[in-house]
PDB file of C-alpha atoms and ligand atoms in Angstrom:
ATOM      1  CA  MET A   1      32.832  11.302 -20.647  1.00  0.00           C
ATOM      2  CA  ALA A   2      31.435  14.647 -19.532  1.00  0.00           C
ATOM      3  CA  THR A   3      32.147  18.150 -20.740  1.00  0.00           C
ATOM      4  CA  ARG A   4      32.394  20.589 -17.849  1.00  0.00           C
ATOM      5  CA  GLY A   5      32.237  24.291 -17.183  1.00  0.00           C
ATOM      6  CA  TYR A   6      32.351  26.741 -14.318  1.00  0.00           C
ATOM      7  CA  CYS A   7      31.985  30.411 -13.363  1.00  0.00           C
ATOM      8  CA  LEU A   8      34.688  32.879 -12.348  1.00  0.00           C
ATOM      9  CA  CYS A   9      34.642  31.858  -8.657  1.00  0.00           C
ATOM     10  CA  LYS A  10      34.123  28.152  -9.566  1.00  0.00           C
ATOM     11  CA  LYS A  11      31.205  27.721  -7.142  1.00  0.00           C
ATOM     12  CA  THR A  12      28.626  27.303  -9.898  1.00  0.00           C
ATOM     13  CA  SER A  13      29.497  24.541 -12.317  1.00  0.00           C
ATOM     14  CA  TRP A  14      27.887  22.257 -14.819  1.00  0.00           C
ATOM     15  CA  ALA A  15      28.463  19.115 -16.848  1.00  0.00           C
ATOM     16  CA  TYR A  16      26.855  17.410 -19.800  1.00  0.00           C
ATOM     17  CA  LYS A  17      27.272  14.020 -21.367  1.00  0.00           C
ATOM     18  CA  GLY A  18      27.367  13.342 -25.071  1.00  0.00           C
ATOM     19  CA  ASP A  19      27.542  15.804 -27.906  1.00  0.00           C
ATOM     20  CA  LEU A  20      26.488  19.400 -28.070  1.00  0.00           C
ATOM     21  CA  THR A  21      23.600  20.132 -30.432  1.00  0.00           C
ATOM     22  CA  TRP A  22      24.904  23.376 -31.925  1.00  0.00           C
ATOM     23  CA  SER A  23      27.466  26.118 -31.339  1.00  0.00           C
ATOM     24  CA  CYS A  24      27.285  29.717 -32.473  1.00  0.00           C
ATOM     25  CA  TYR A  25      27.910  33.393 -31.881  1.00  0.00           C
ATOM     26  CA  CYS A  26      24.973  35.611 -30.888  1.00  0.00           C
ATOM     27  CA  HIS A  27      25.142  39.326 -31.648  1.00  0.00           C
ATOM     28  CA  CYS A  28      21.849  40.333 -29.974  1.00  0.00           C
ATOM     29  CA  ASP A  29      21.688  43.270 -27.609  1.00  0.00           C
ATOM     30  CA  ASP A  30      20.393  41.170 -24.686  1.00  0.00           C
ATOM     31  CA  CYS A  31      23.343  38.767 -24.802  1.00  0.00           C
ATOM     32  CA  ARG A  32      25.732  41.664 -25.258  1.00  0.00           C
ATOM     33  CA  ARG A  33      24.450  43.474 -22.167  1.00  0.00           C
ATOM     34  CA  ASN A  34      24.111  40.287 -20.146  1.00  0.00           C
ATOM     35  CA  CYS A  35      27.833  39.613 -20.635  1.00  0.00           C
ATOM     36  CA  ALA A  36      29.076  43.181 -21.209  1.00  0.00           C
ATOM     37  CA  ALA A  37      30.862  41.668 -24.202  1.00  0.00           C
ATOM     38  CA  PRO A  38      30.678  42.654 -27.877  1.00  0.00           C
ATOM     39  CA  VAL A  39      29.570  39.160 -28.923  1.00  0.00           C
ATOM     40  CA  VAL A  40      28.678  36.027 -27.011  1.00  0.00           C
ATOM     41  CA  ALA A  41      29.536  32.454 -27.982  1.00  0.00           C
ATOM     42  CA  TRP A  42      27.036  29.743 -27.123  1.00  0.00           C
ATOM     43  CA  LEU A  43      26.574  26.023 -27.199  1.00  0.00           C
ATOM     44  CA  GLY A  44      23.362  24.084 -26.839  1.00  0.00           C
ATOM     45  CA  VAL A  45      22.877  20.683 -25.249  1.00  0.00           C
ATOM     46  CA  PRO A  46      19.833  18.506 -24.578  1.00  0.00           C
ATOM     47  CA  ILE A  47      18.731  19.206 -21.022  1.00  0.00           C
ATOM     48  CA  ARG A  48      18.363  15.482 -20.352  1.00  0.00           C
ATOM     49  CA  ASN A  49      22.161  15.205 -20.672  1.00  0.00           C
ATOM     50  CA  PHE A  50      22.859  18.227 -18.474  1.00  0.00           C
ATOM     51  CA  GLU A  51      23.327  18.794 -14.728  1.00  0.00           C
ATOM     52  CA  TRP A  52      24.442  21.527 -12.346  1.00  0.00           C
ATOM     53  CA  THR A  53      27.405  20.134 -10.417  1.00  0.00           C
ATOM     54  CA  GLY A  54      28.182  22.886  -7.905  1.00  0.00           C
ATOM     55  CA  ASP A  55      25.987  25.594  -6.391  1.00  0.00           C
ATOM     56  CA  LYS A  56      22.702  26.023  -8.223  1.00  0.00           C
ATOM     57  CA  PRO A  57      22.713  29.277 -10.223  1.00  0.00           C
ATOM     58  CA  ARG A  58      20.437  32.213  -9.677  1.00  0.00           C
ATOM     59  CA  THR A  59      18.109  33.116 -12.531  1.00  0.00           C
ATOM     60  CA  TYR A  60      17.016  36.373 -14.131  1.00  0.00           C
ATOM     61  CA  GLU A  61      14.022  36.436 -16.490  1.00  0.00           C
ATOM     62  CA  SER A  62      15.439  38.818 -19.101  1.00  0.00           C
ATOM     63  CA  SER A  63      12.269  38.804 -21.191  1.00  0.00           C
ATOM     64  CA  LYS A  64       9.055  36.853 -20.888  1.00  0.00           C
ATOM     65  CA  GLY A  65       9.866  33.141 -20.839  1.00  0.00           C
ATOM     66  CA  VAL A  66      13.634  33.723 -21.192  1.00  0.00           C
ATOM     67  CA  PHE A  67      15.718  32.651 -18.203  1.00  0.00           C
ATOM     68  CA  ARG A  68      19.359  33.601 -17.840  1.00  0.00           C
ATOM     69  CA  HIS A  69      21.279  31.725 -15.159  1.00  0.00           C
ATOM     70  CA  PHE A  70      24.222  33.268 -13.335  1.00  0.00           C
ATOM     71  CA  CYS A  71      26.429  32.526 -10.361  1.00  0.00           C
ATOM     72  CA  GLY A  72      24.933  33.850  -7.133  1.00  0.00           C
ATOM     73  CA  THR A  73      28.399  34.543  -5.732  1.00  0.00           C
ATOM     74  CA  CYS A  74      30.449  36.085  -8.563  1.00  0.00           C
ATOM     75  CA  GLY A  75      27.643  37.019 -10.979  1.00  0.00           C
ATOM     76  CA  SER A  76      29.100  35.309 -14.049  1.00  0.00           C
ATOM     77  CA  PRO A  77      26.536  34.426 -16.722  1.00  0.00           C
ATOM     78  CA  ILE A  78      26.491  30.647 -17.052  1.00  0.00           C
ATOM     79  CA  GLY A  79      23.358  29.319 -18.744  1.00  0.00           C
ATOM     80  CA  PHE A  80      20.128  30.104 -20.561  1.00  0.00           C
ATOM     81  CA  GLU A  81      16.762  28.426 -20.941  1.00  0.00           C
ATOM     82  CA  ALA A  82      13.678  29.670 -22.728  1.00  0.00           C
ATOM     83  CA  ASP A  83      10.083  28.539 -22.999  1.00  0.00           C
ATOM     84  CA  HIS A  84      10.405  28.724 -26.787  1.00  0.00           C
ATOM     85  CA  TYR A  85      13.399  26.332 -26.763  1.00  0.00           C
ATOM     86  CA  PRO A  86      11.992  23.455 -24.732  1.00  0.00           C
ATOM     87  CA  GLY A  87      14.331  20.606 -23.865  1.00  0.00           C
ATOM     88  CA  GLY A  88      17.522  22.586 -24.293  1.00  0.00           C
ATOM     89  CA  MET A  89      20.126  24.151 -22.048  1.00  0.00           C
ATOM     90  CA  HIS A  90      22.204  26.883 -23.631  1.00  0.00           C
ATOM     91  CA  LEU A  91      25.648  27.398 -22.130  1.00  0.00           C
ATOM     92  CA  TYR A  92      27.997  30.349 -22.473  1.00  0.00           C
ATOM     93  CA  ALA A  93      31.041  28.975 -24.253  1.00  0.00           C
ATOM     94  CA  GLY A  94      33.252  31.207 -22.119  1.00  0.00           C
ATOM     95  CA  SER A  95      32.312  29.082 -19.093  1.00  0.00           C
ATOM     96  CA  LEU A  96      33.715  25.895 -20.633  1.00  0.00           C
ATOM     97  CA  GLU A  97      36.515  24.255 -18.682  1.00  0.00           C
ATOM     98  CA  ASN A  98      38.427  24.125 -21.977  1.00  0.00           C
ATOM     99  CA  PRO A  99      37.080  26.916 -24.172  1.00  0.00           C
ATOM    100  CA  GLU A 100      39.795  26.155 -26.745  1.00  0.00           C
ATOM    101  CA  ASP A 101      37.924  22.949 -27.541  1.00  0.00           C
ATOM    102  CA  PHE A 102      34.913  24.963 -28.660  1.00  0.00           C
ATOM    103  CA  LYS A 103      34.252  25.691 -32.312  1.00  0.00           C
ATOM    104  CA  PRO A 104      31.409  28.025 -33.269  1.00  0.00           C
ATOM    105  CA  THR A 105      29.766  27.089 -36.576  1.00  0.00           C
ATOM    106  CA  PHE A 106      27.451  30.020 -37.367  1.00  0.00           C
ATOM    107  CA  HIS A 107      26.278  33.469 -36.279  1.00  0.00           C
ATOM    108  CA  VAL A 108      22.775  34.568 -35.247  1.00  0.00           C
ATOM    109  CA  ASN A 109      21.294  38.046 -34.958  1.00  0.00           C
ATOM    110  CA  LYS A 110      23.791  39.364 -37.495  1.00  0.00           C
ATOM    111  CA  GLN A 111      21.554  42.423 -37.926  1.00  0.00           C
ATOM    112  CA  SER A 112      22.669  43.532 -34.422  1.00  0.00           C
ATOM    113  CA  LYS A 113      26.421  43.020 -34.901  1.00  0.00           C
ATOM    114  CA  LEU A 114      28.500  45.971 -33.745  1.00  0.00           C
ATOM    115  CA  SER A 115      30.100  47.751 -36.680  1.00  0.00           C
ATOM    116  CA  TRP A 116      33.491  47.922 -34.930  1.00  0.00           C
ATOM    117  CA  LEU A 117      33.596  44.212 -34.237  1.00  0.00           C
ATOM    118  CA  HIS A 118      35.442  42.438 -37.050  1.00  0.00           C
ATOM    119  CA  VAL A 119      35.023  38.700 -37.186  1.00  0.00           C
ATOM    120  CA  ASN A 120      37.073  37.228 -39.967  1.00  0.00           C
ATOM    121  CA  ASP A 121      35.353  33.968 -40.736  1.00  0.00           C
ATOM    122  CA  ASN A 122      33.223  32.459 -43.500  1.00  0.00           C
ATOM    123  CA  LEU A 123      30.552  31.021 -41.219  1.00  0.00           C
ATOM    124  CA  ASP A 124      26.879  31.310 -42.091  1.00  0.00           C
ATOM    125  CA  ALA A 125      25.295  34.356 -40.472  1.00  0.00           C
ATOM    126  CA  PHE A 126      21.559  34.576 -39.911  1.00  0.00           C
ATOM    127  CA  GLU A 127      19.158  37.360 -39.070  1.00  0.00           C
ATOM    128  CA  GLY A 128      17.282  36.657 -35.859  1.00  0.00           C
ATOM    129  CA  THR A 129      17.622  33.268 -34.234  1.00  0.00           C
ATOM    130  CA  LEU A 130      17.046  29.775 -35.536  1.00  0.00           C
ATOM    131  CA  LEU A 131      14.637  27.326 -34.062  1.00  0.00           C
ATOM    132  CA  HIS A 132      16.434  24.563 -35.901  1.00  0.00           C
ATOM    133  CA  THR A 133      20.027  24.463 -36.953  1.00  0.00           C
ATOM    134  CA  PRO A 134      21.080  23.589 -40.493  1.00  0.00           C
ATOM    135  CA  ASN A 135      22.902  20.449 -39.354  1.00  0.00           C
ATOM    136  CA  ASP A 136      20.413  19.155 -36.855  1.00  0.00           C
ATOM    137  CA  PRO A 137      16.746  19.385 -37.763  1.00  0.00           C
ATOM    138  CA  ASP A 138      15.892  17.988 -34.332  1.00  0.00           C
ATOM    139  CA  GLY A 139      17.999  20.566 -32.579  1.00  0.00           C
ATOM    140  CA  TYR A 140      16.959  23.820 -31.057  1.00  0.00           C
ATOM    141  CA  MET A 141      18.495  27.194 -30.407  1.00  0.00           C
TER     142      MET A 141
HETATM  143 ZN1   ZN B 201      30.815  32.192  -9.359  1.00  0.00          ZN
HETATM  144 ZN1   ZN B 202      21.561  36.688 -27.972  1.00  0.00          ZN
END
C-alpha cells in the first residue's frame, strides 16, 4: 500500500511504498522562507521506495548540493534532496494526502526557532540537523 501526496493544484504528486524513515519539524531559516511558514514538518523515505506520480517537479538548488522540488504550475514546495543525504527523499508533510496521519517525533535546528512560535510538546529538539535519527541508525535526514 502506498502513501501519497500532492501539491496545491494536484498536478505534481508523489507516492512511496513502505514505512517512512523519520518525521520531524525543521526550524531552519531556509525551510521557513521556502514555505513562508514559521516551521516546516518533514518526513523522510528511502528514494528506492519513492516515485513522482504526476508532473515532474521543478527544482531549485537552495544551497550547494541542496535541491528543493516544487510544482512548476502552482509553486508549492513538495520535496527535498541533498548530496549530503544520499538515498533519501524528504517530503513536506503538508503535501501528504492525509496530513492527519502524520506524527512528527523530534525537532531539528531548534536554535533557529522563532520566539513567538509556541510548540507545546515534549519531543526531543536538536541543534542543527541529524545525519542519523535516534530510532534508525541506518536512516538519514
Ligand atoms: Zn501544483
Ligand atoms: Zn530546514
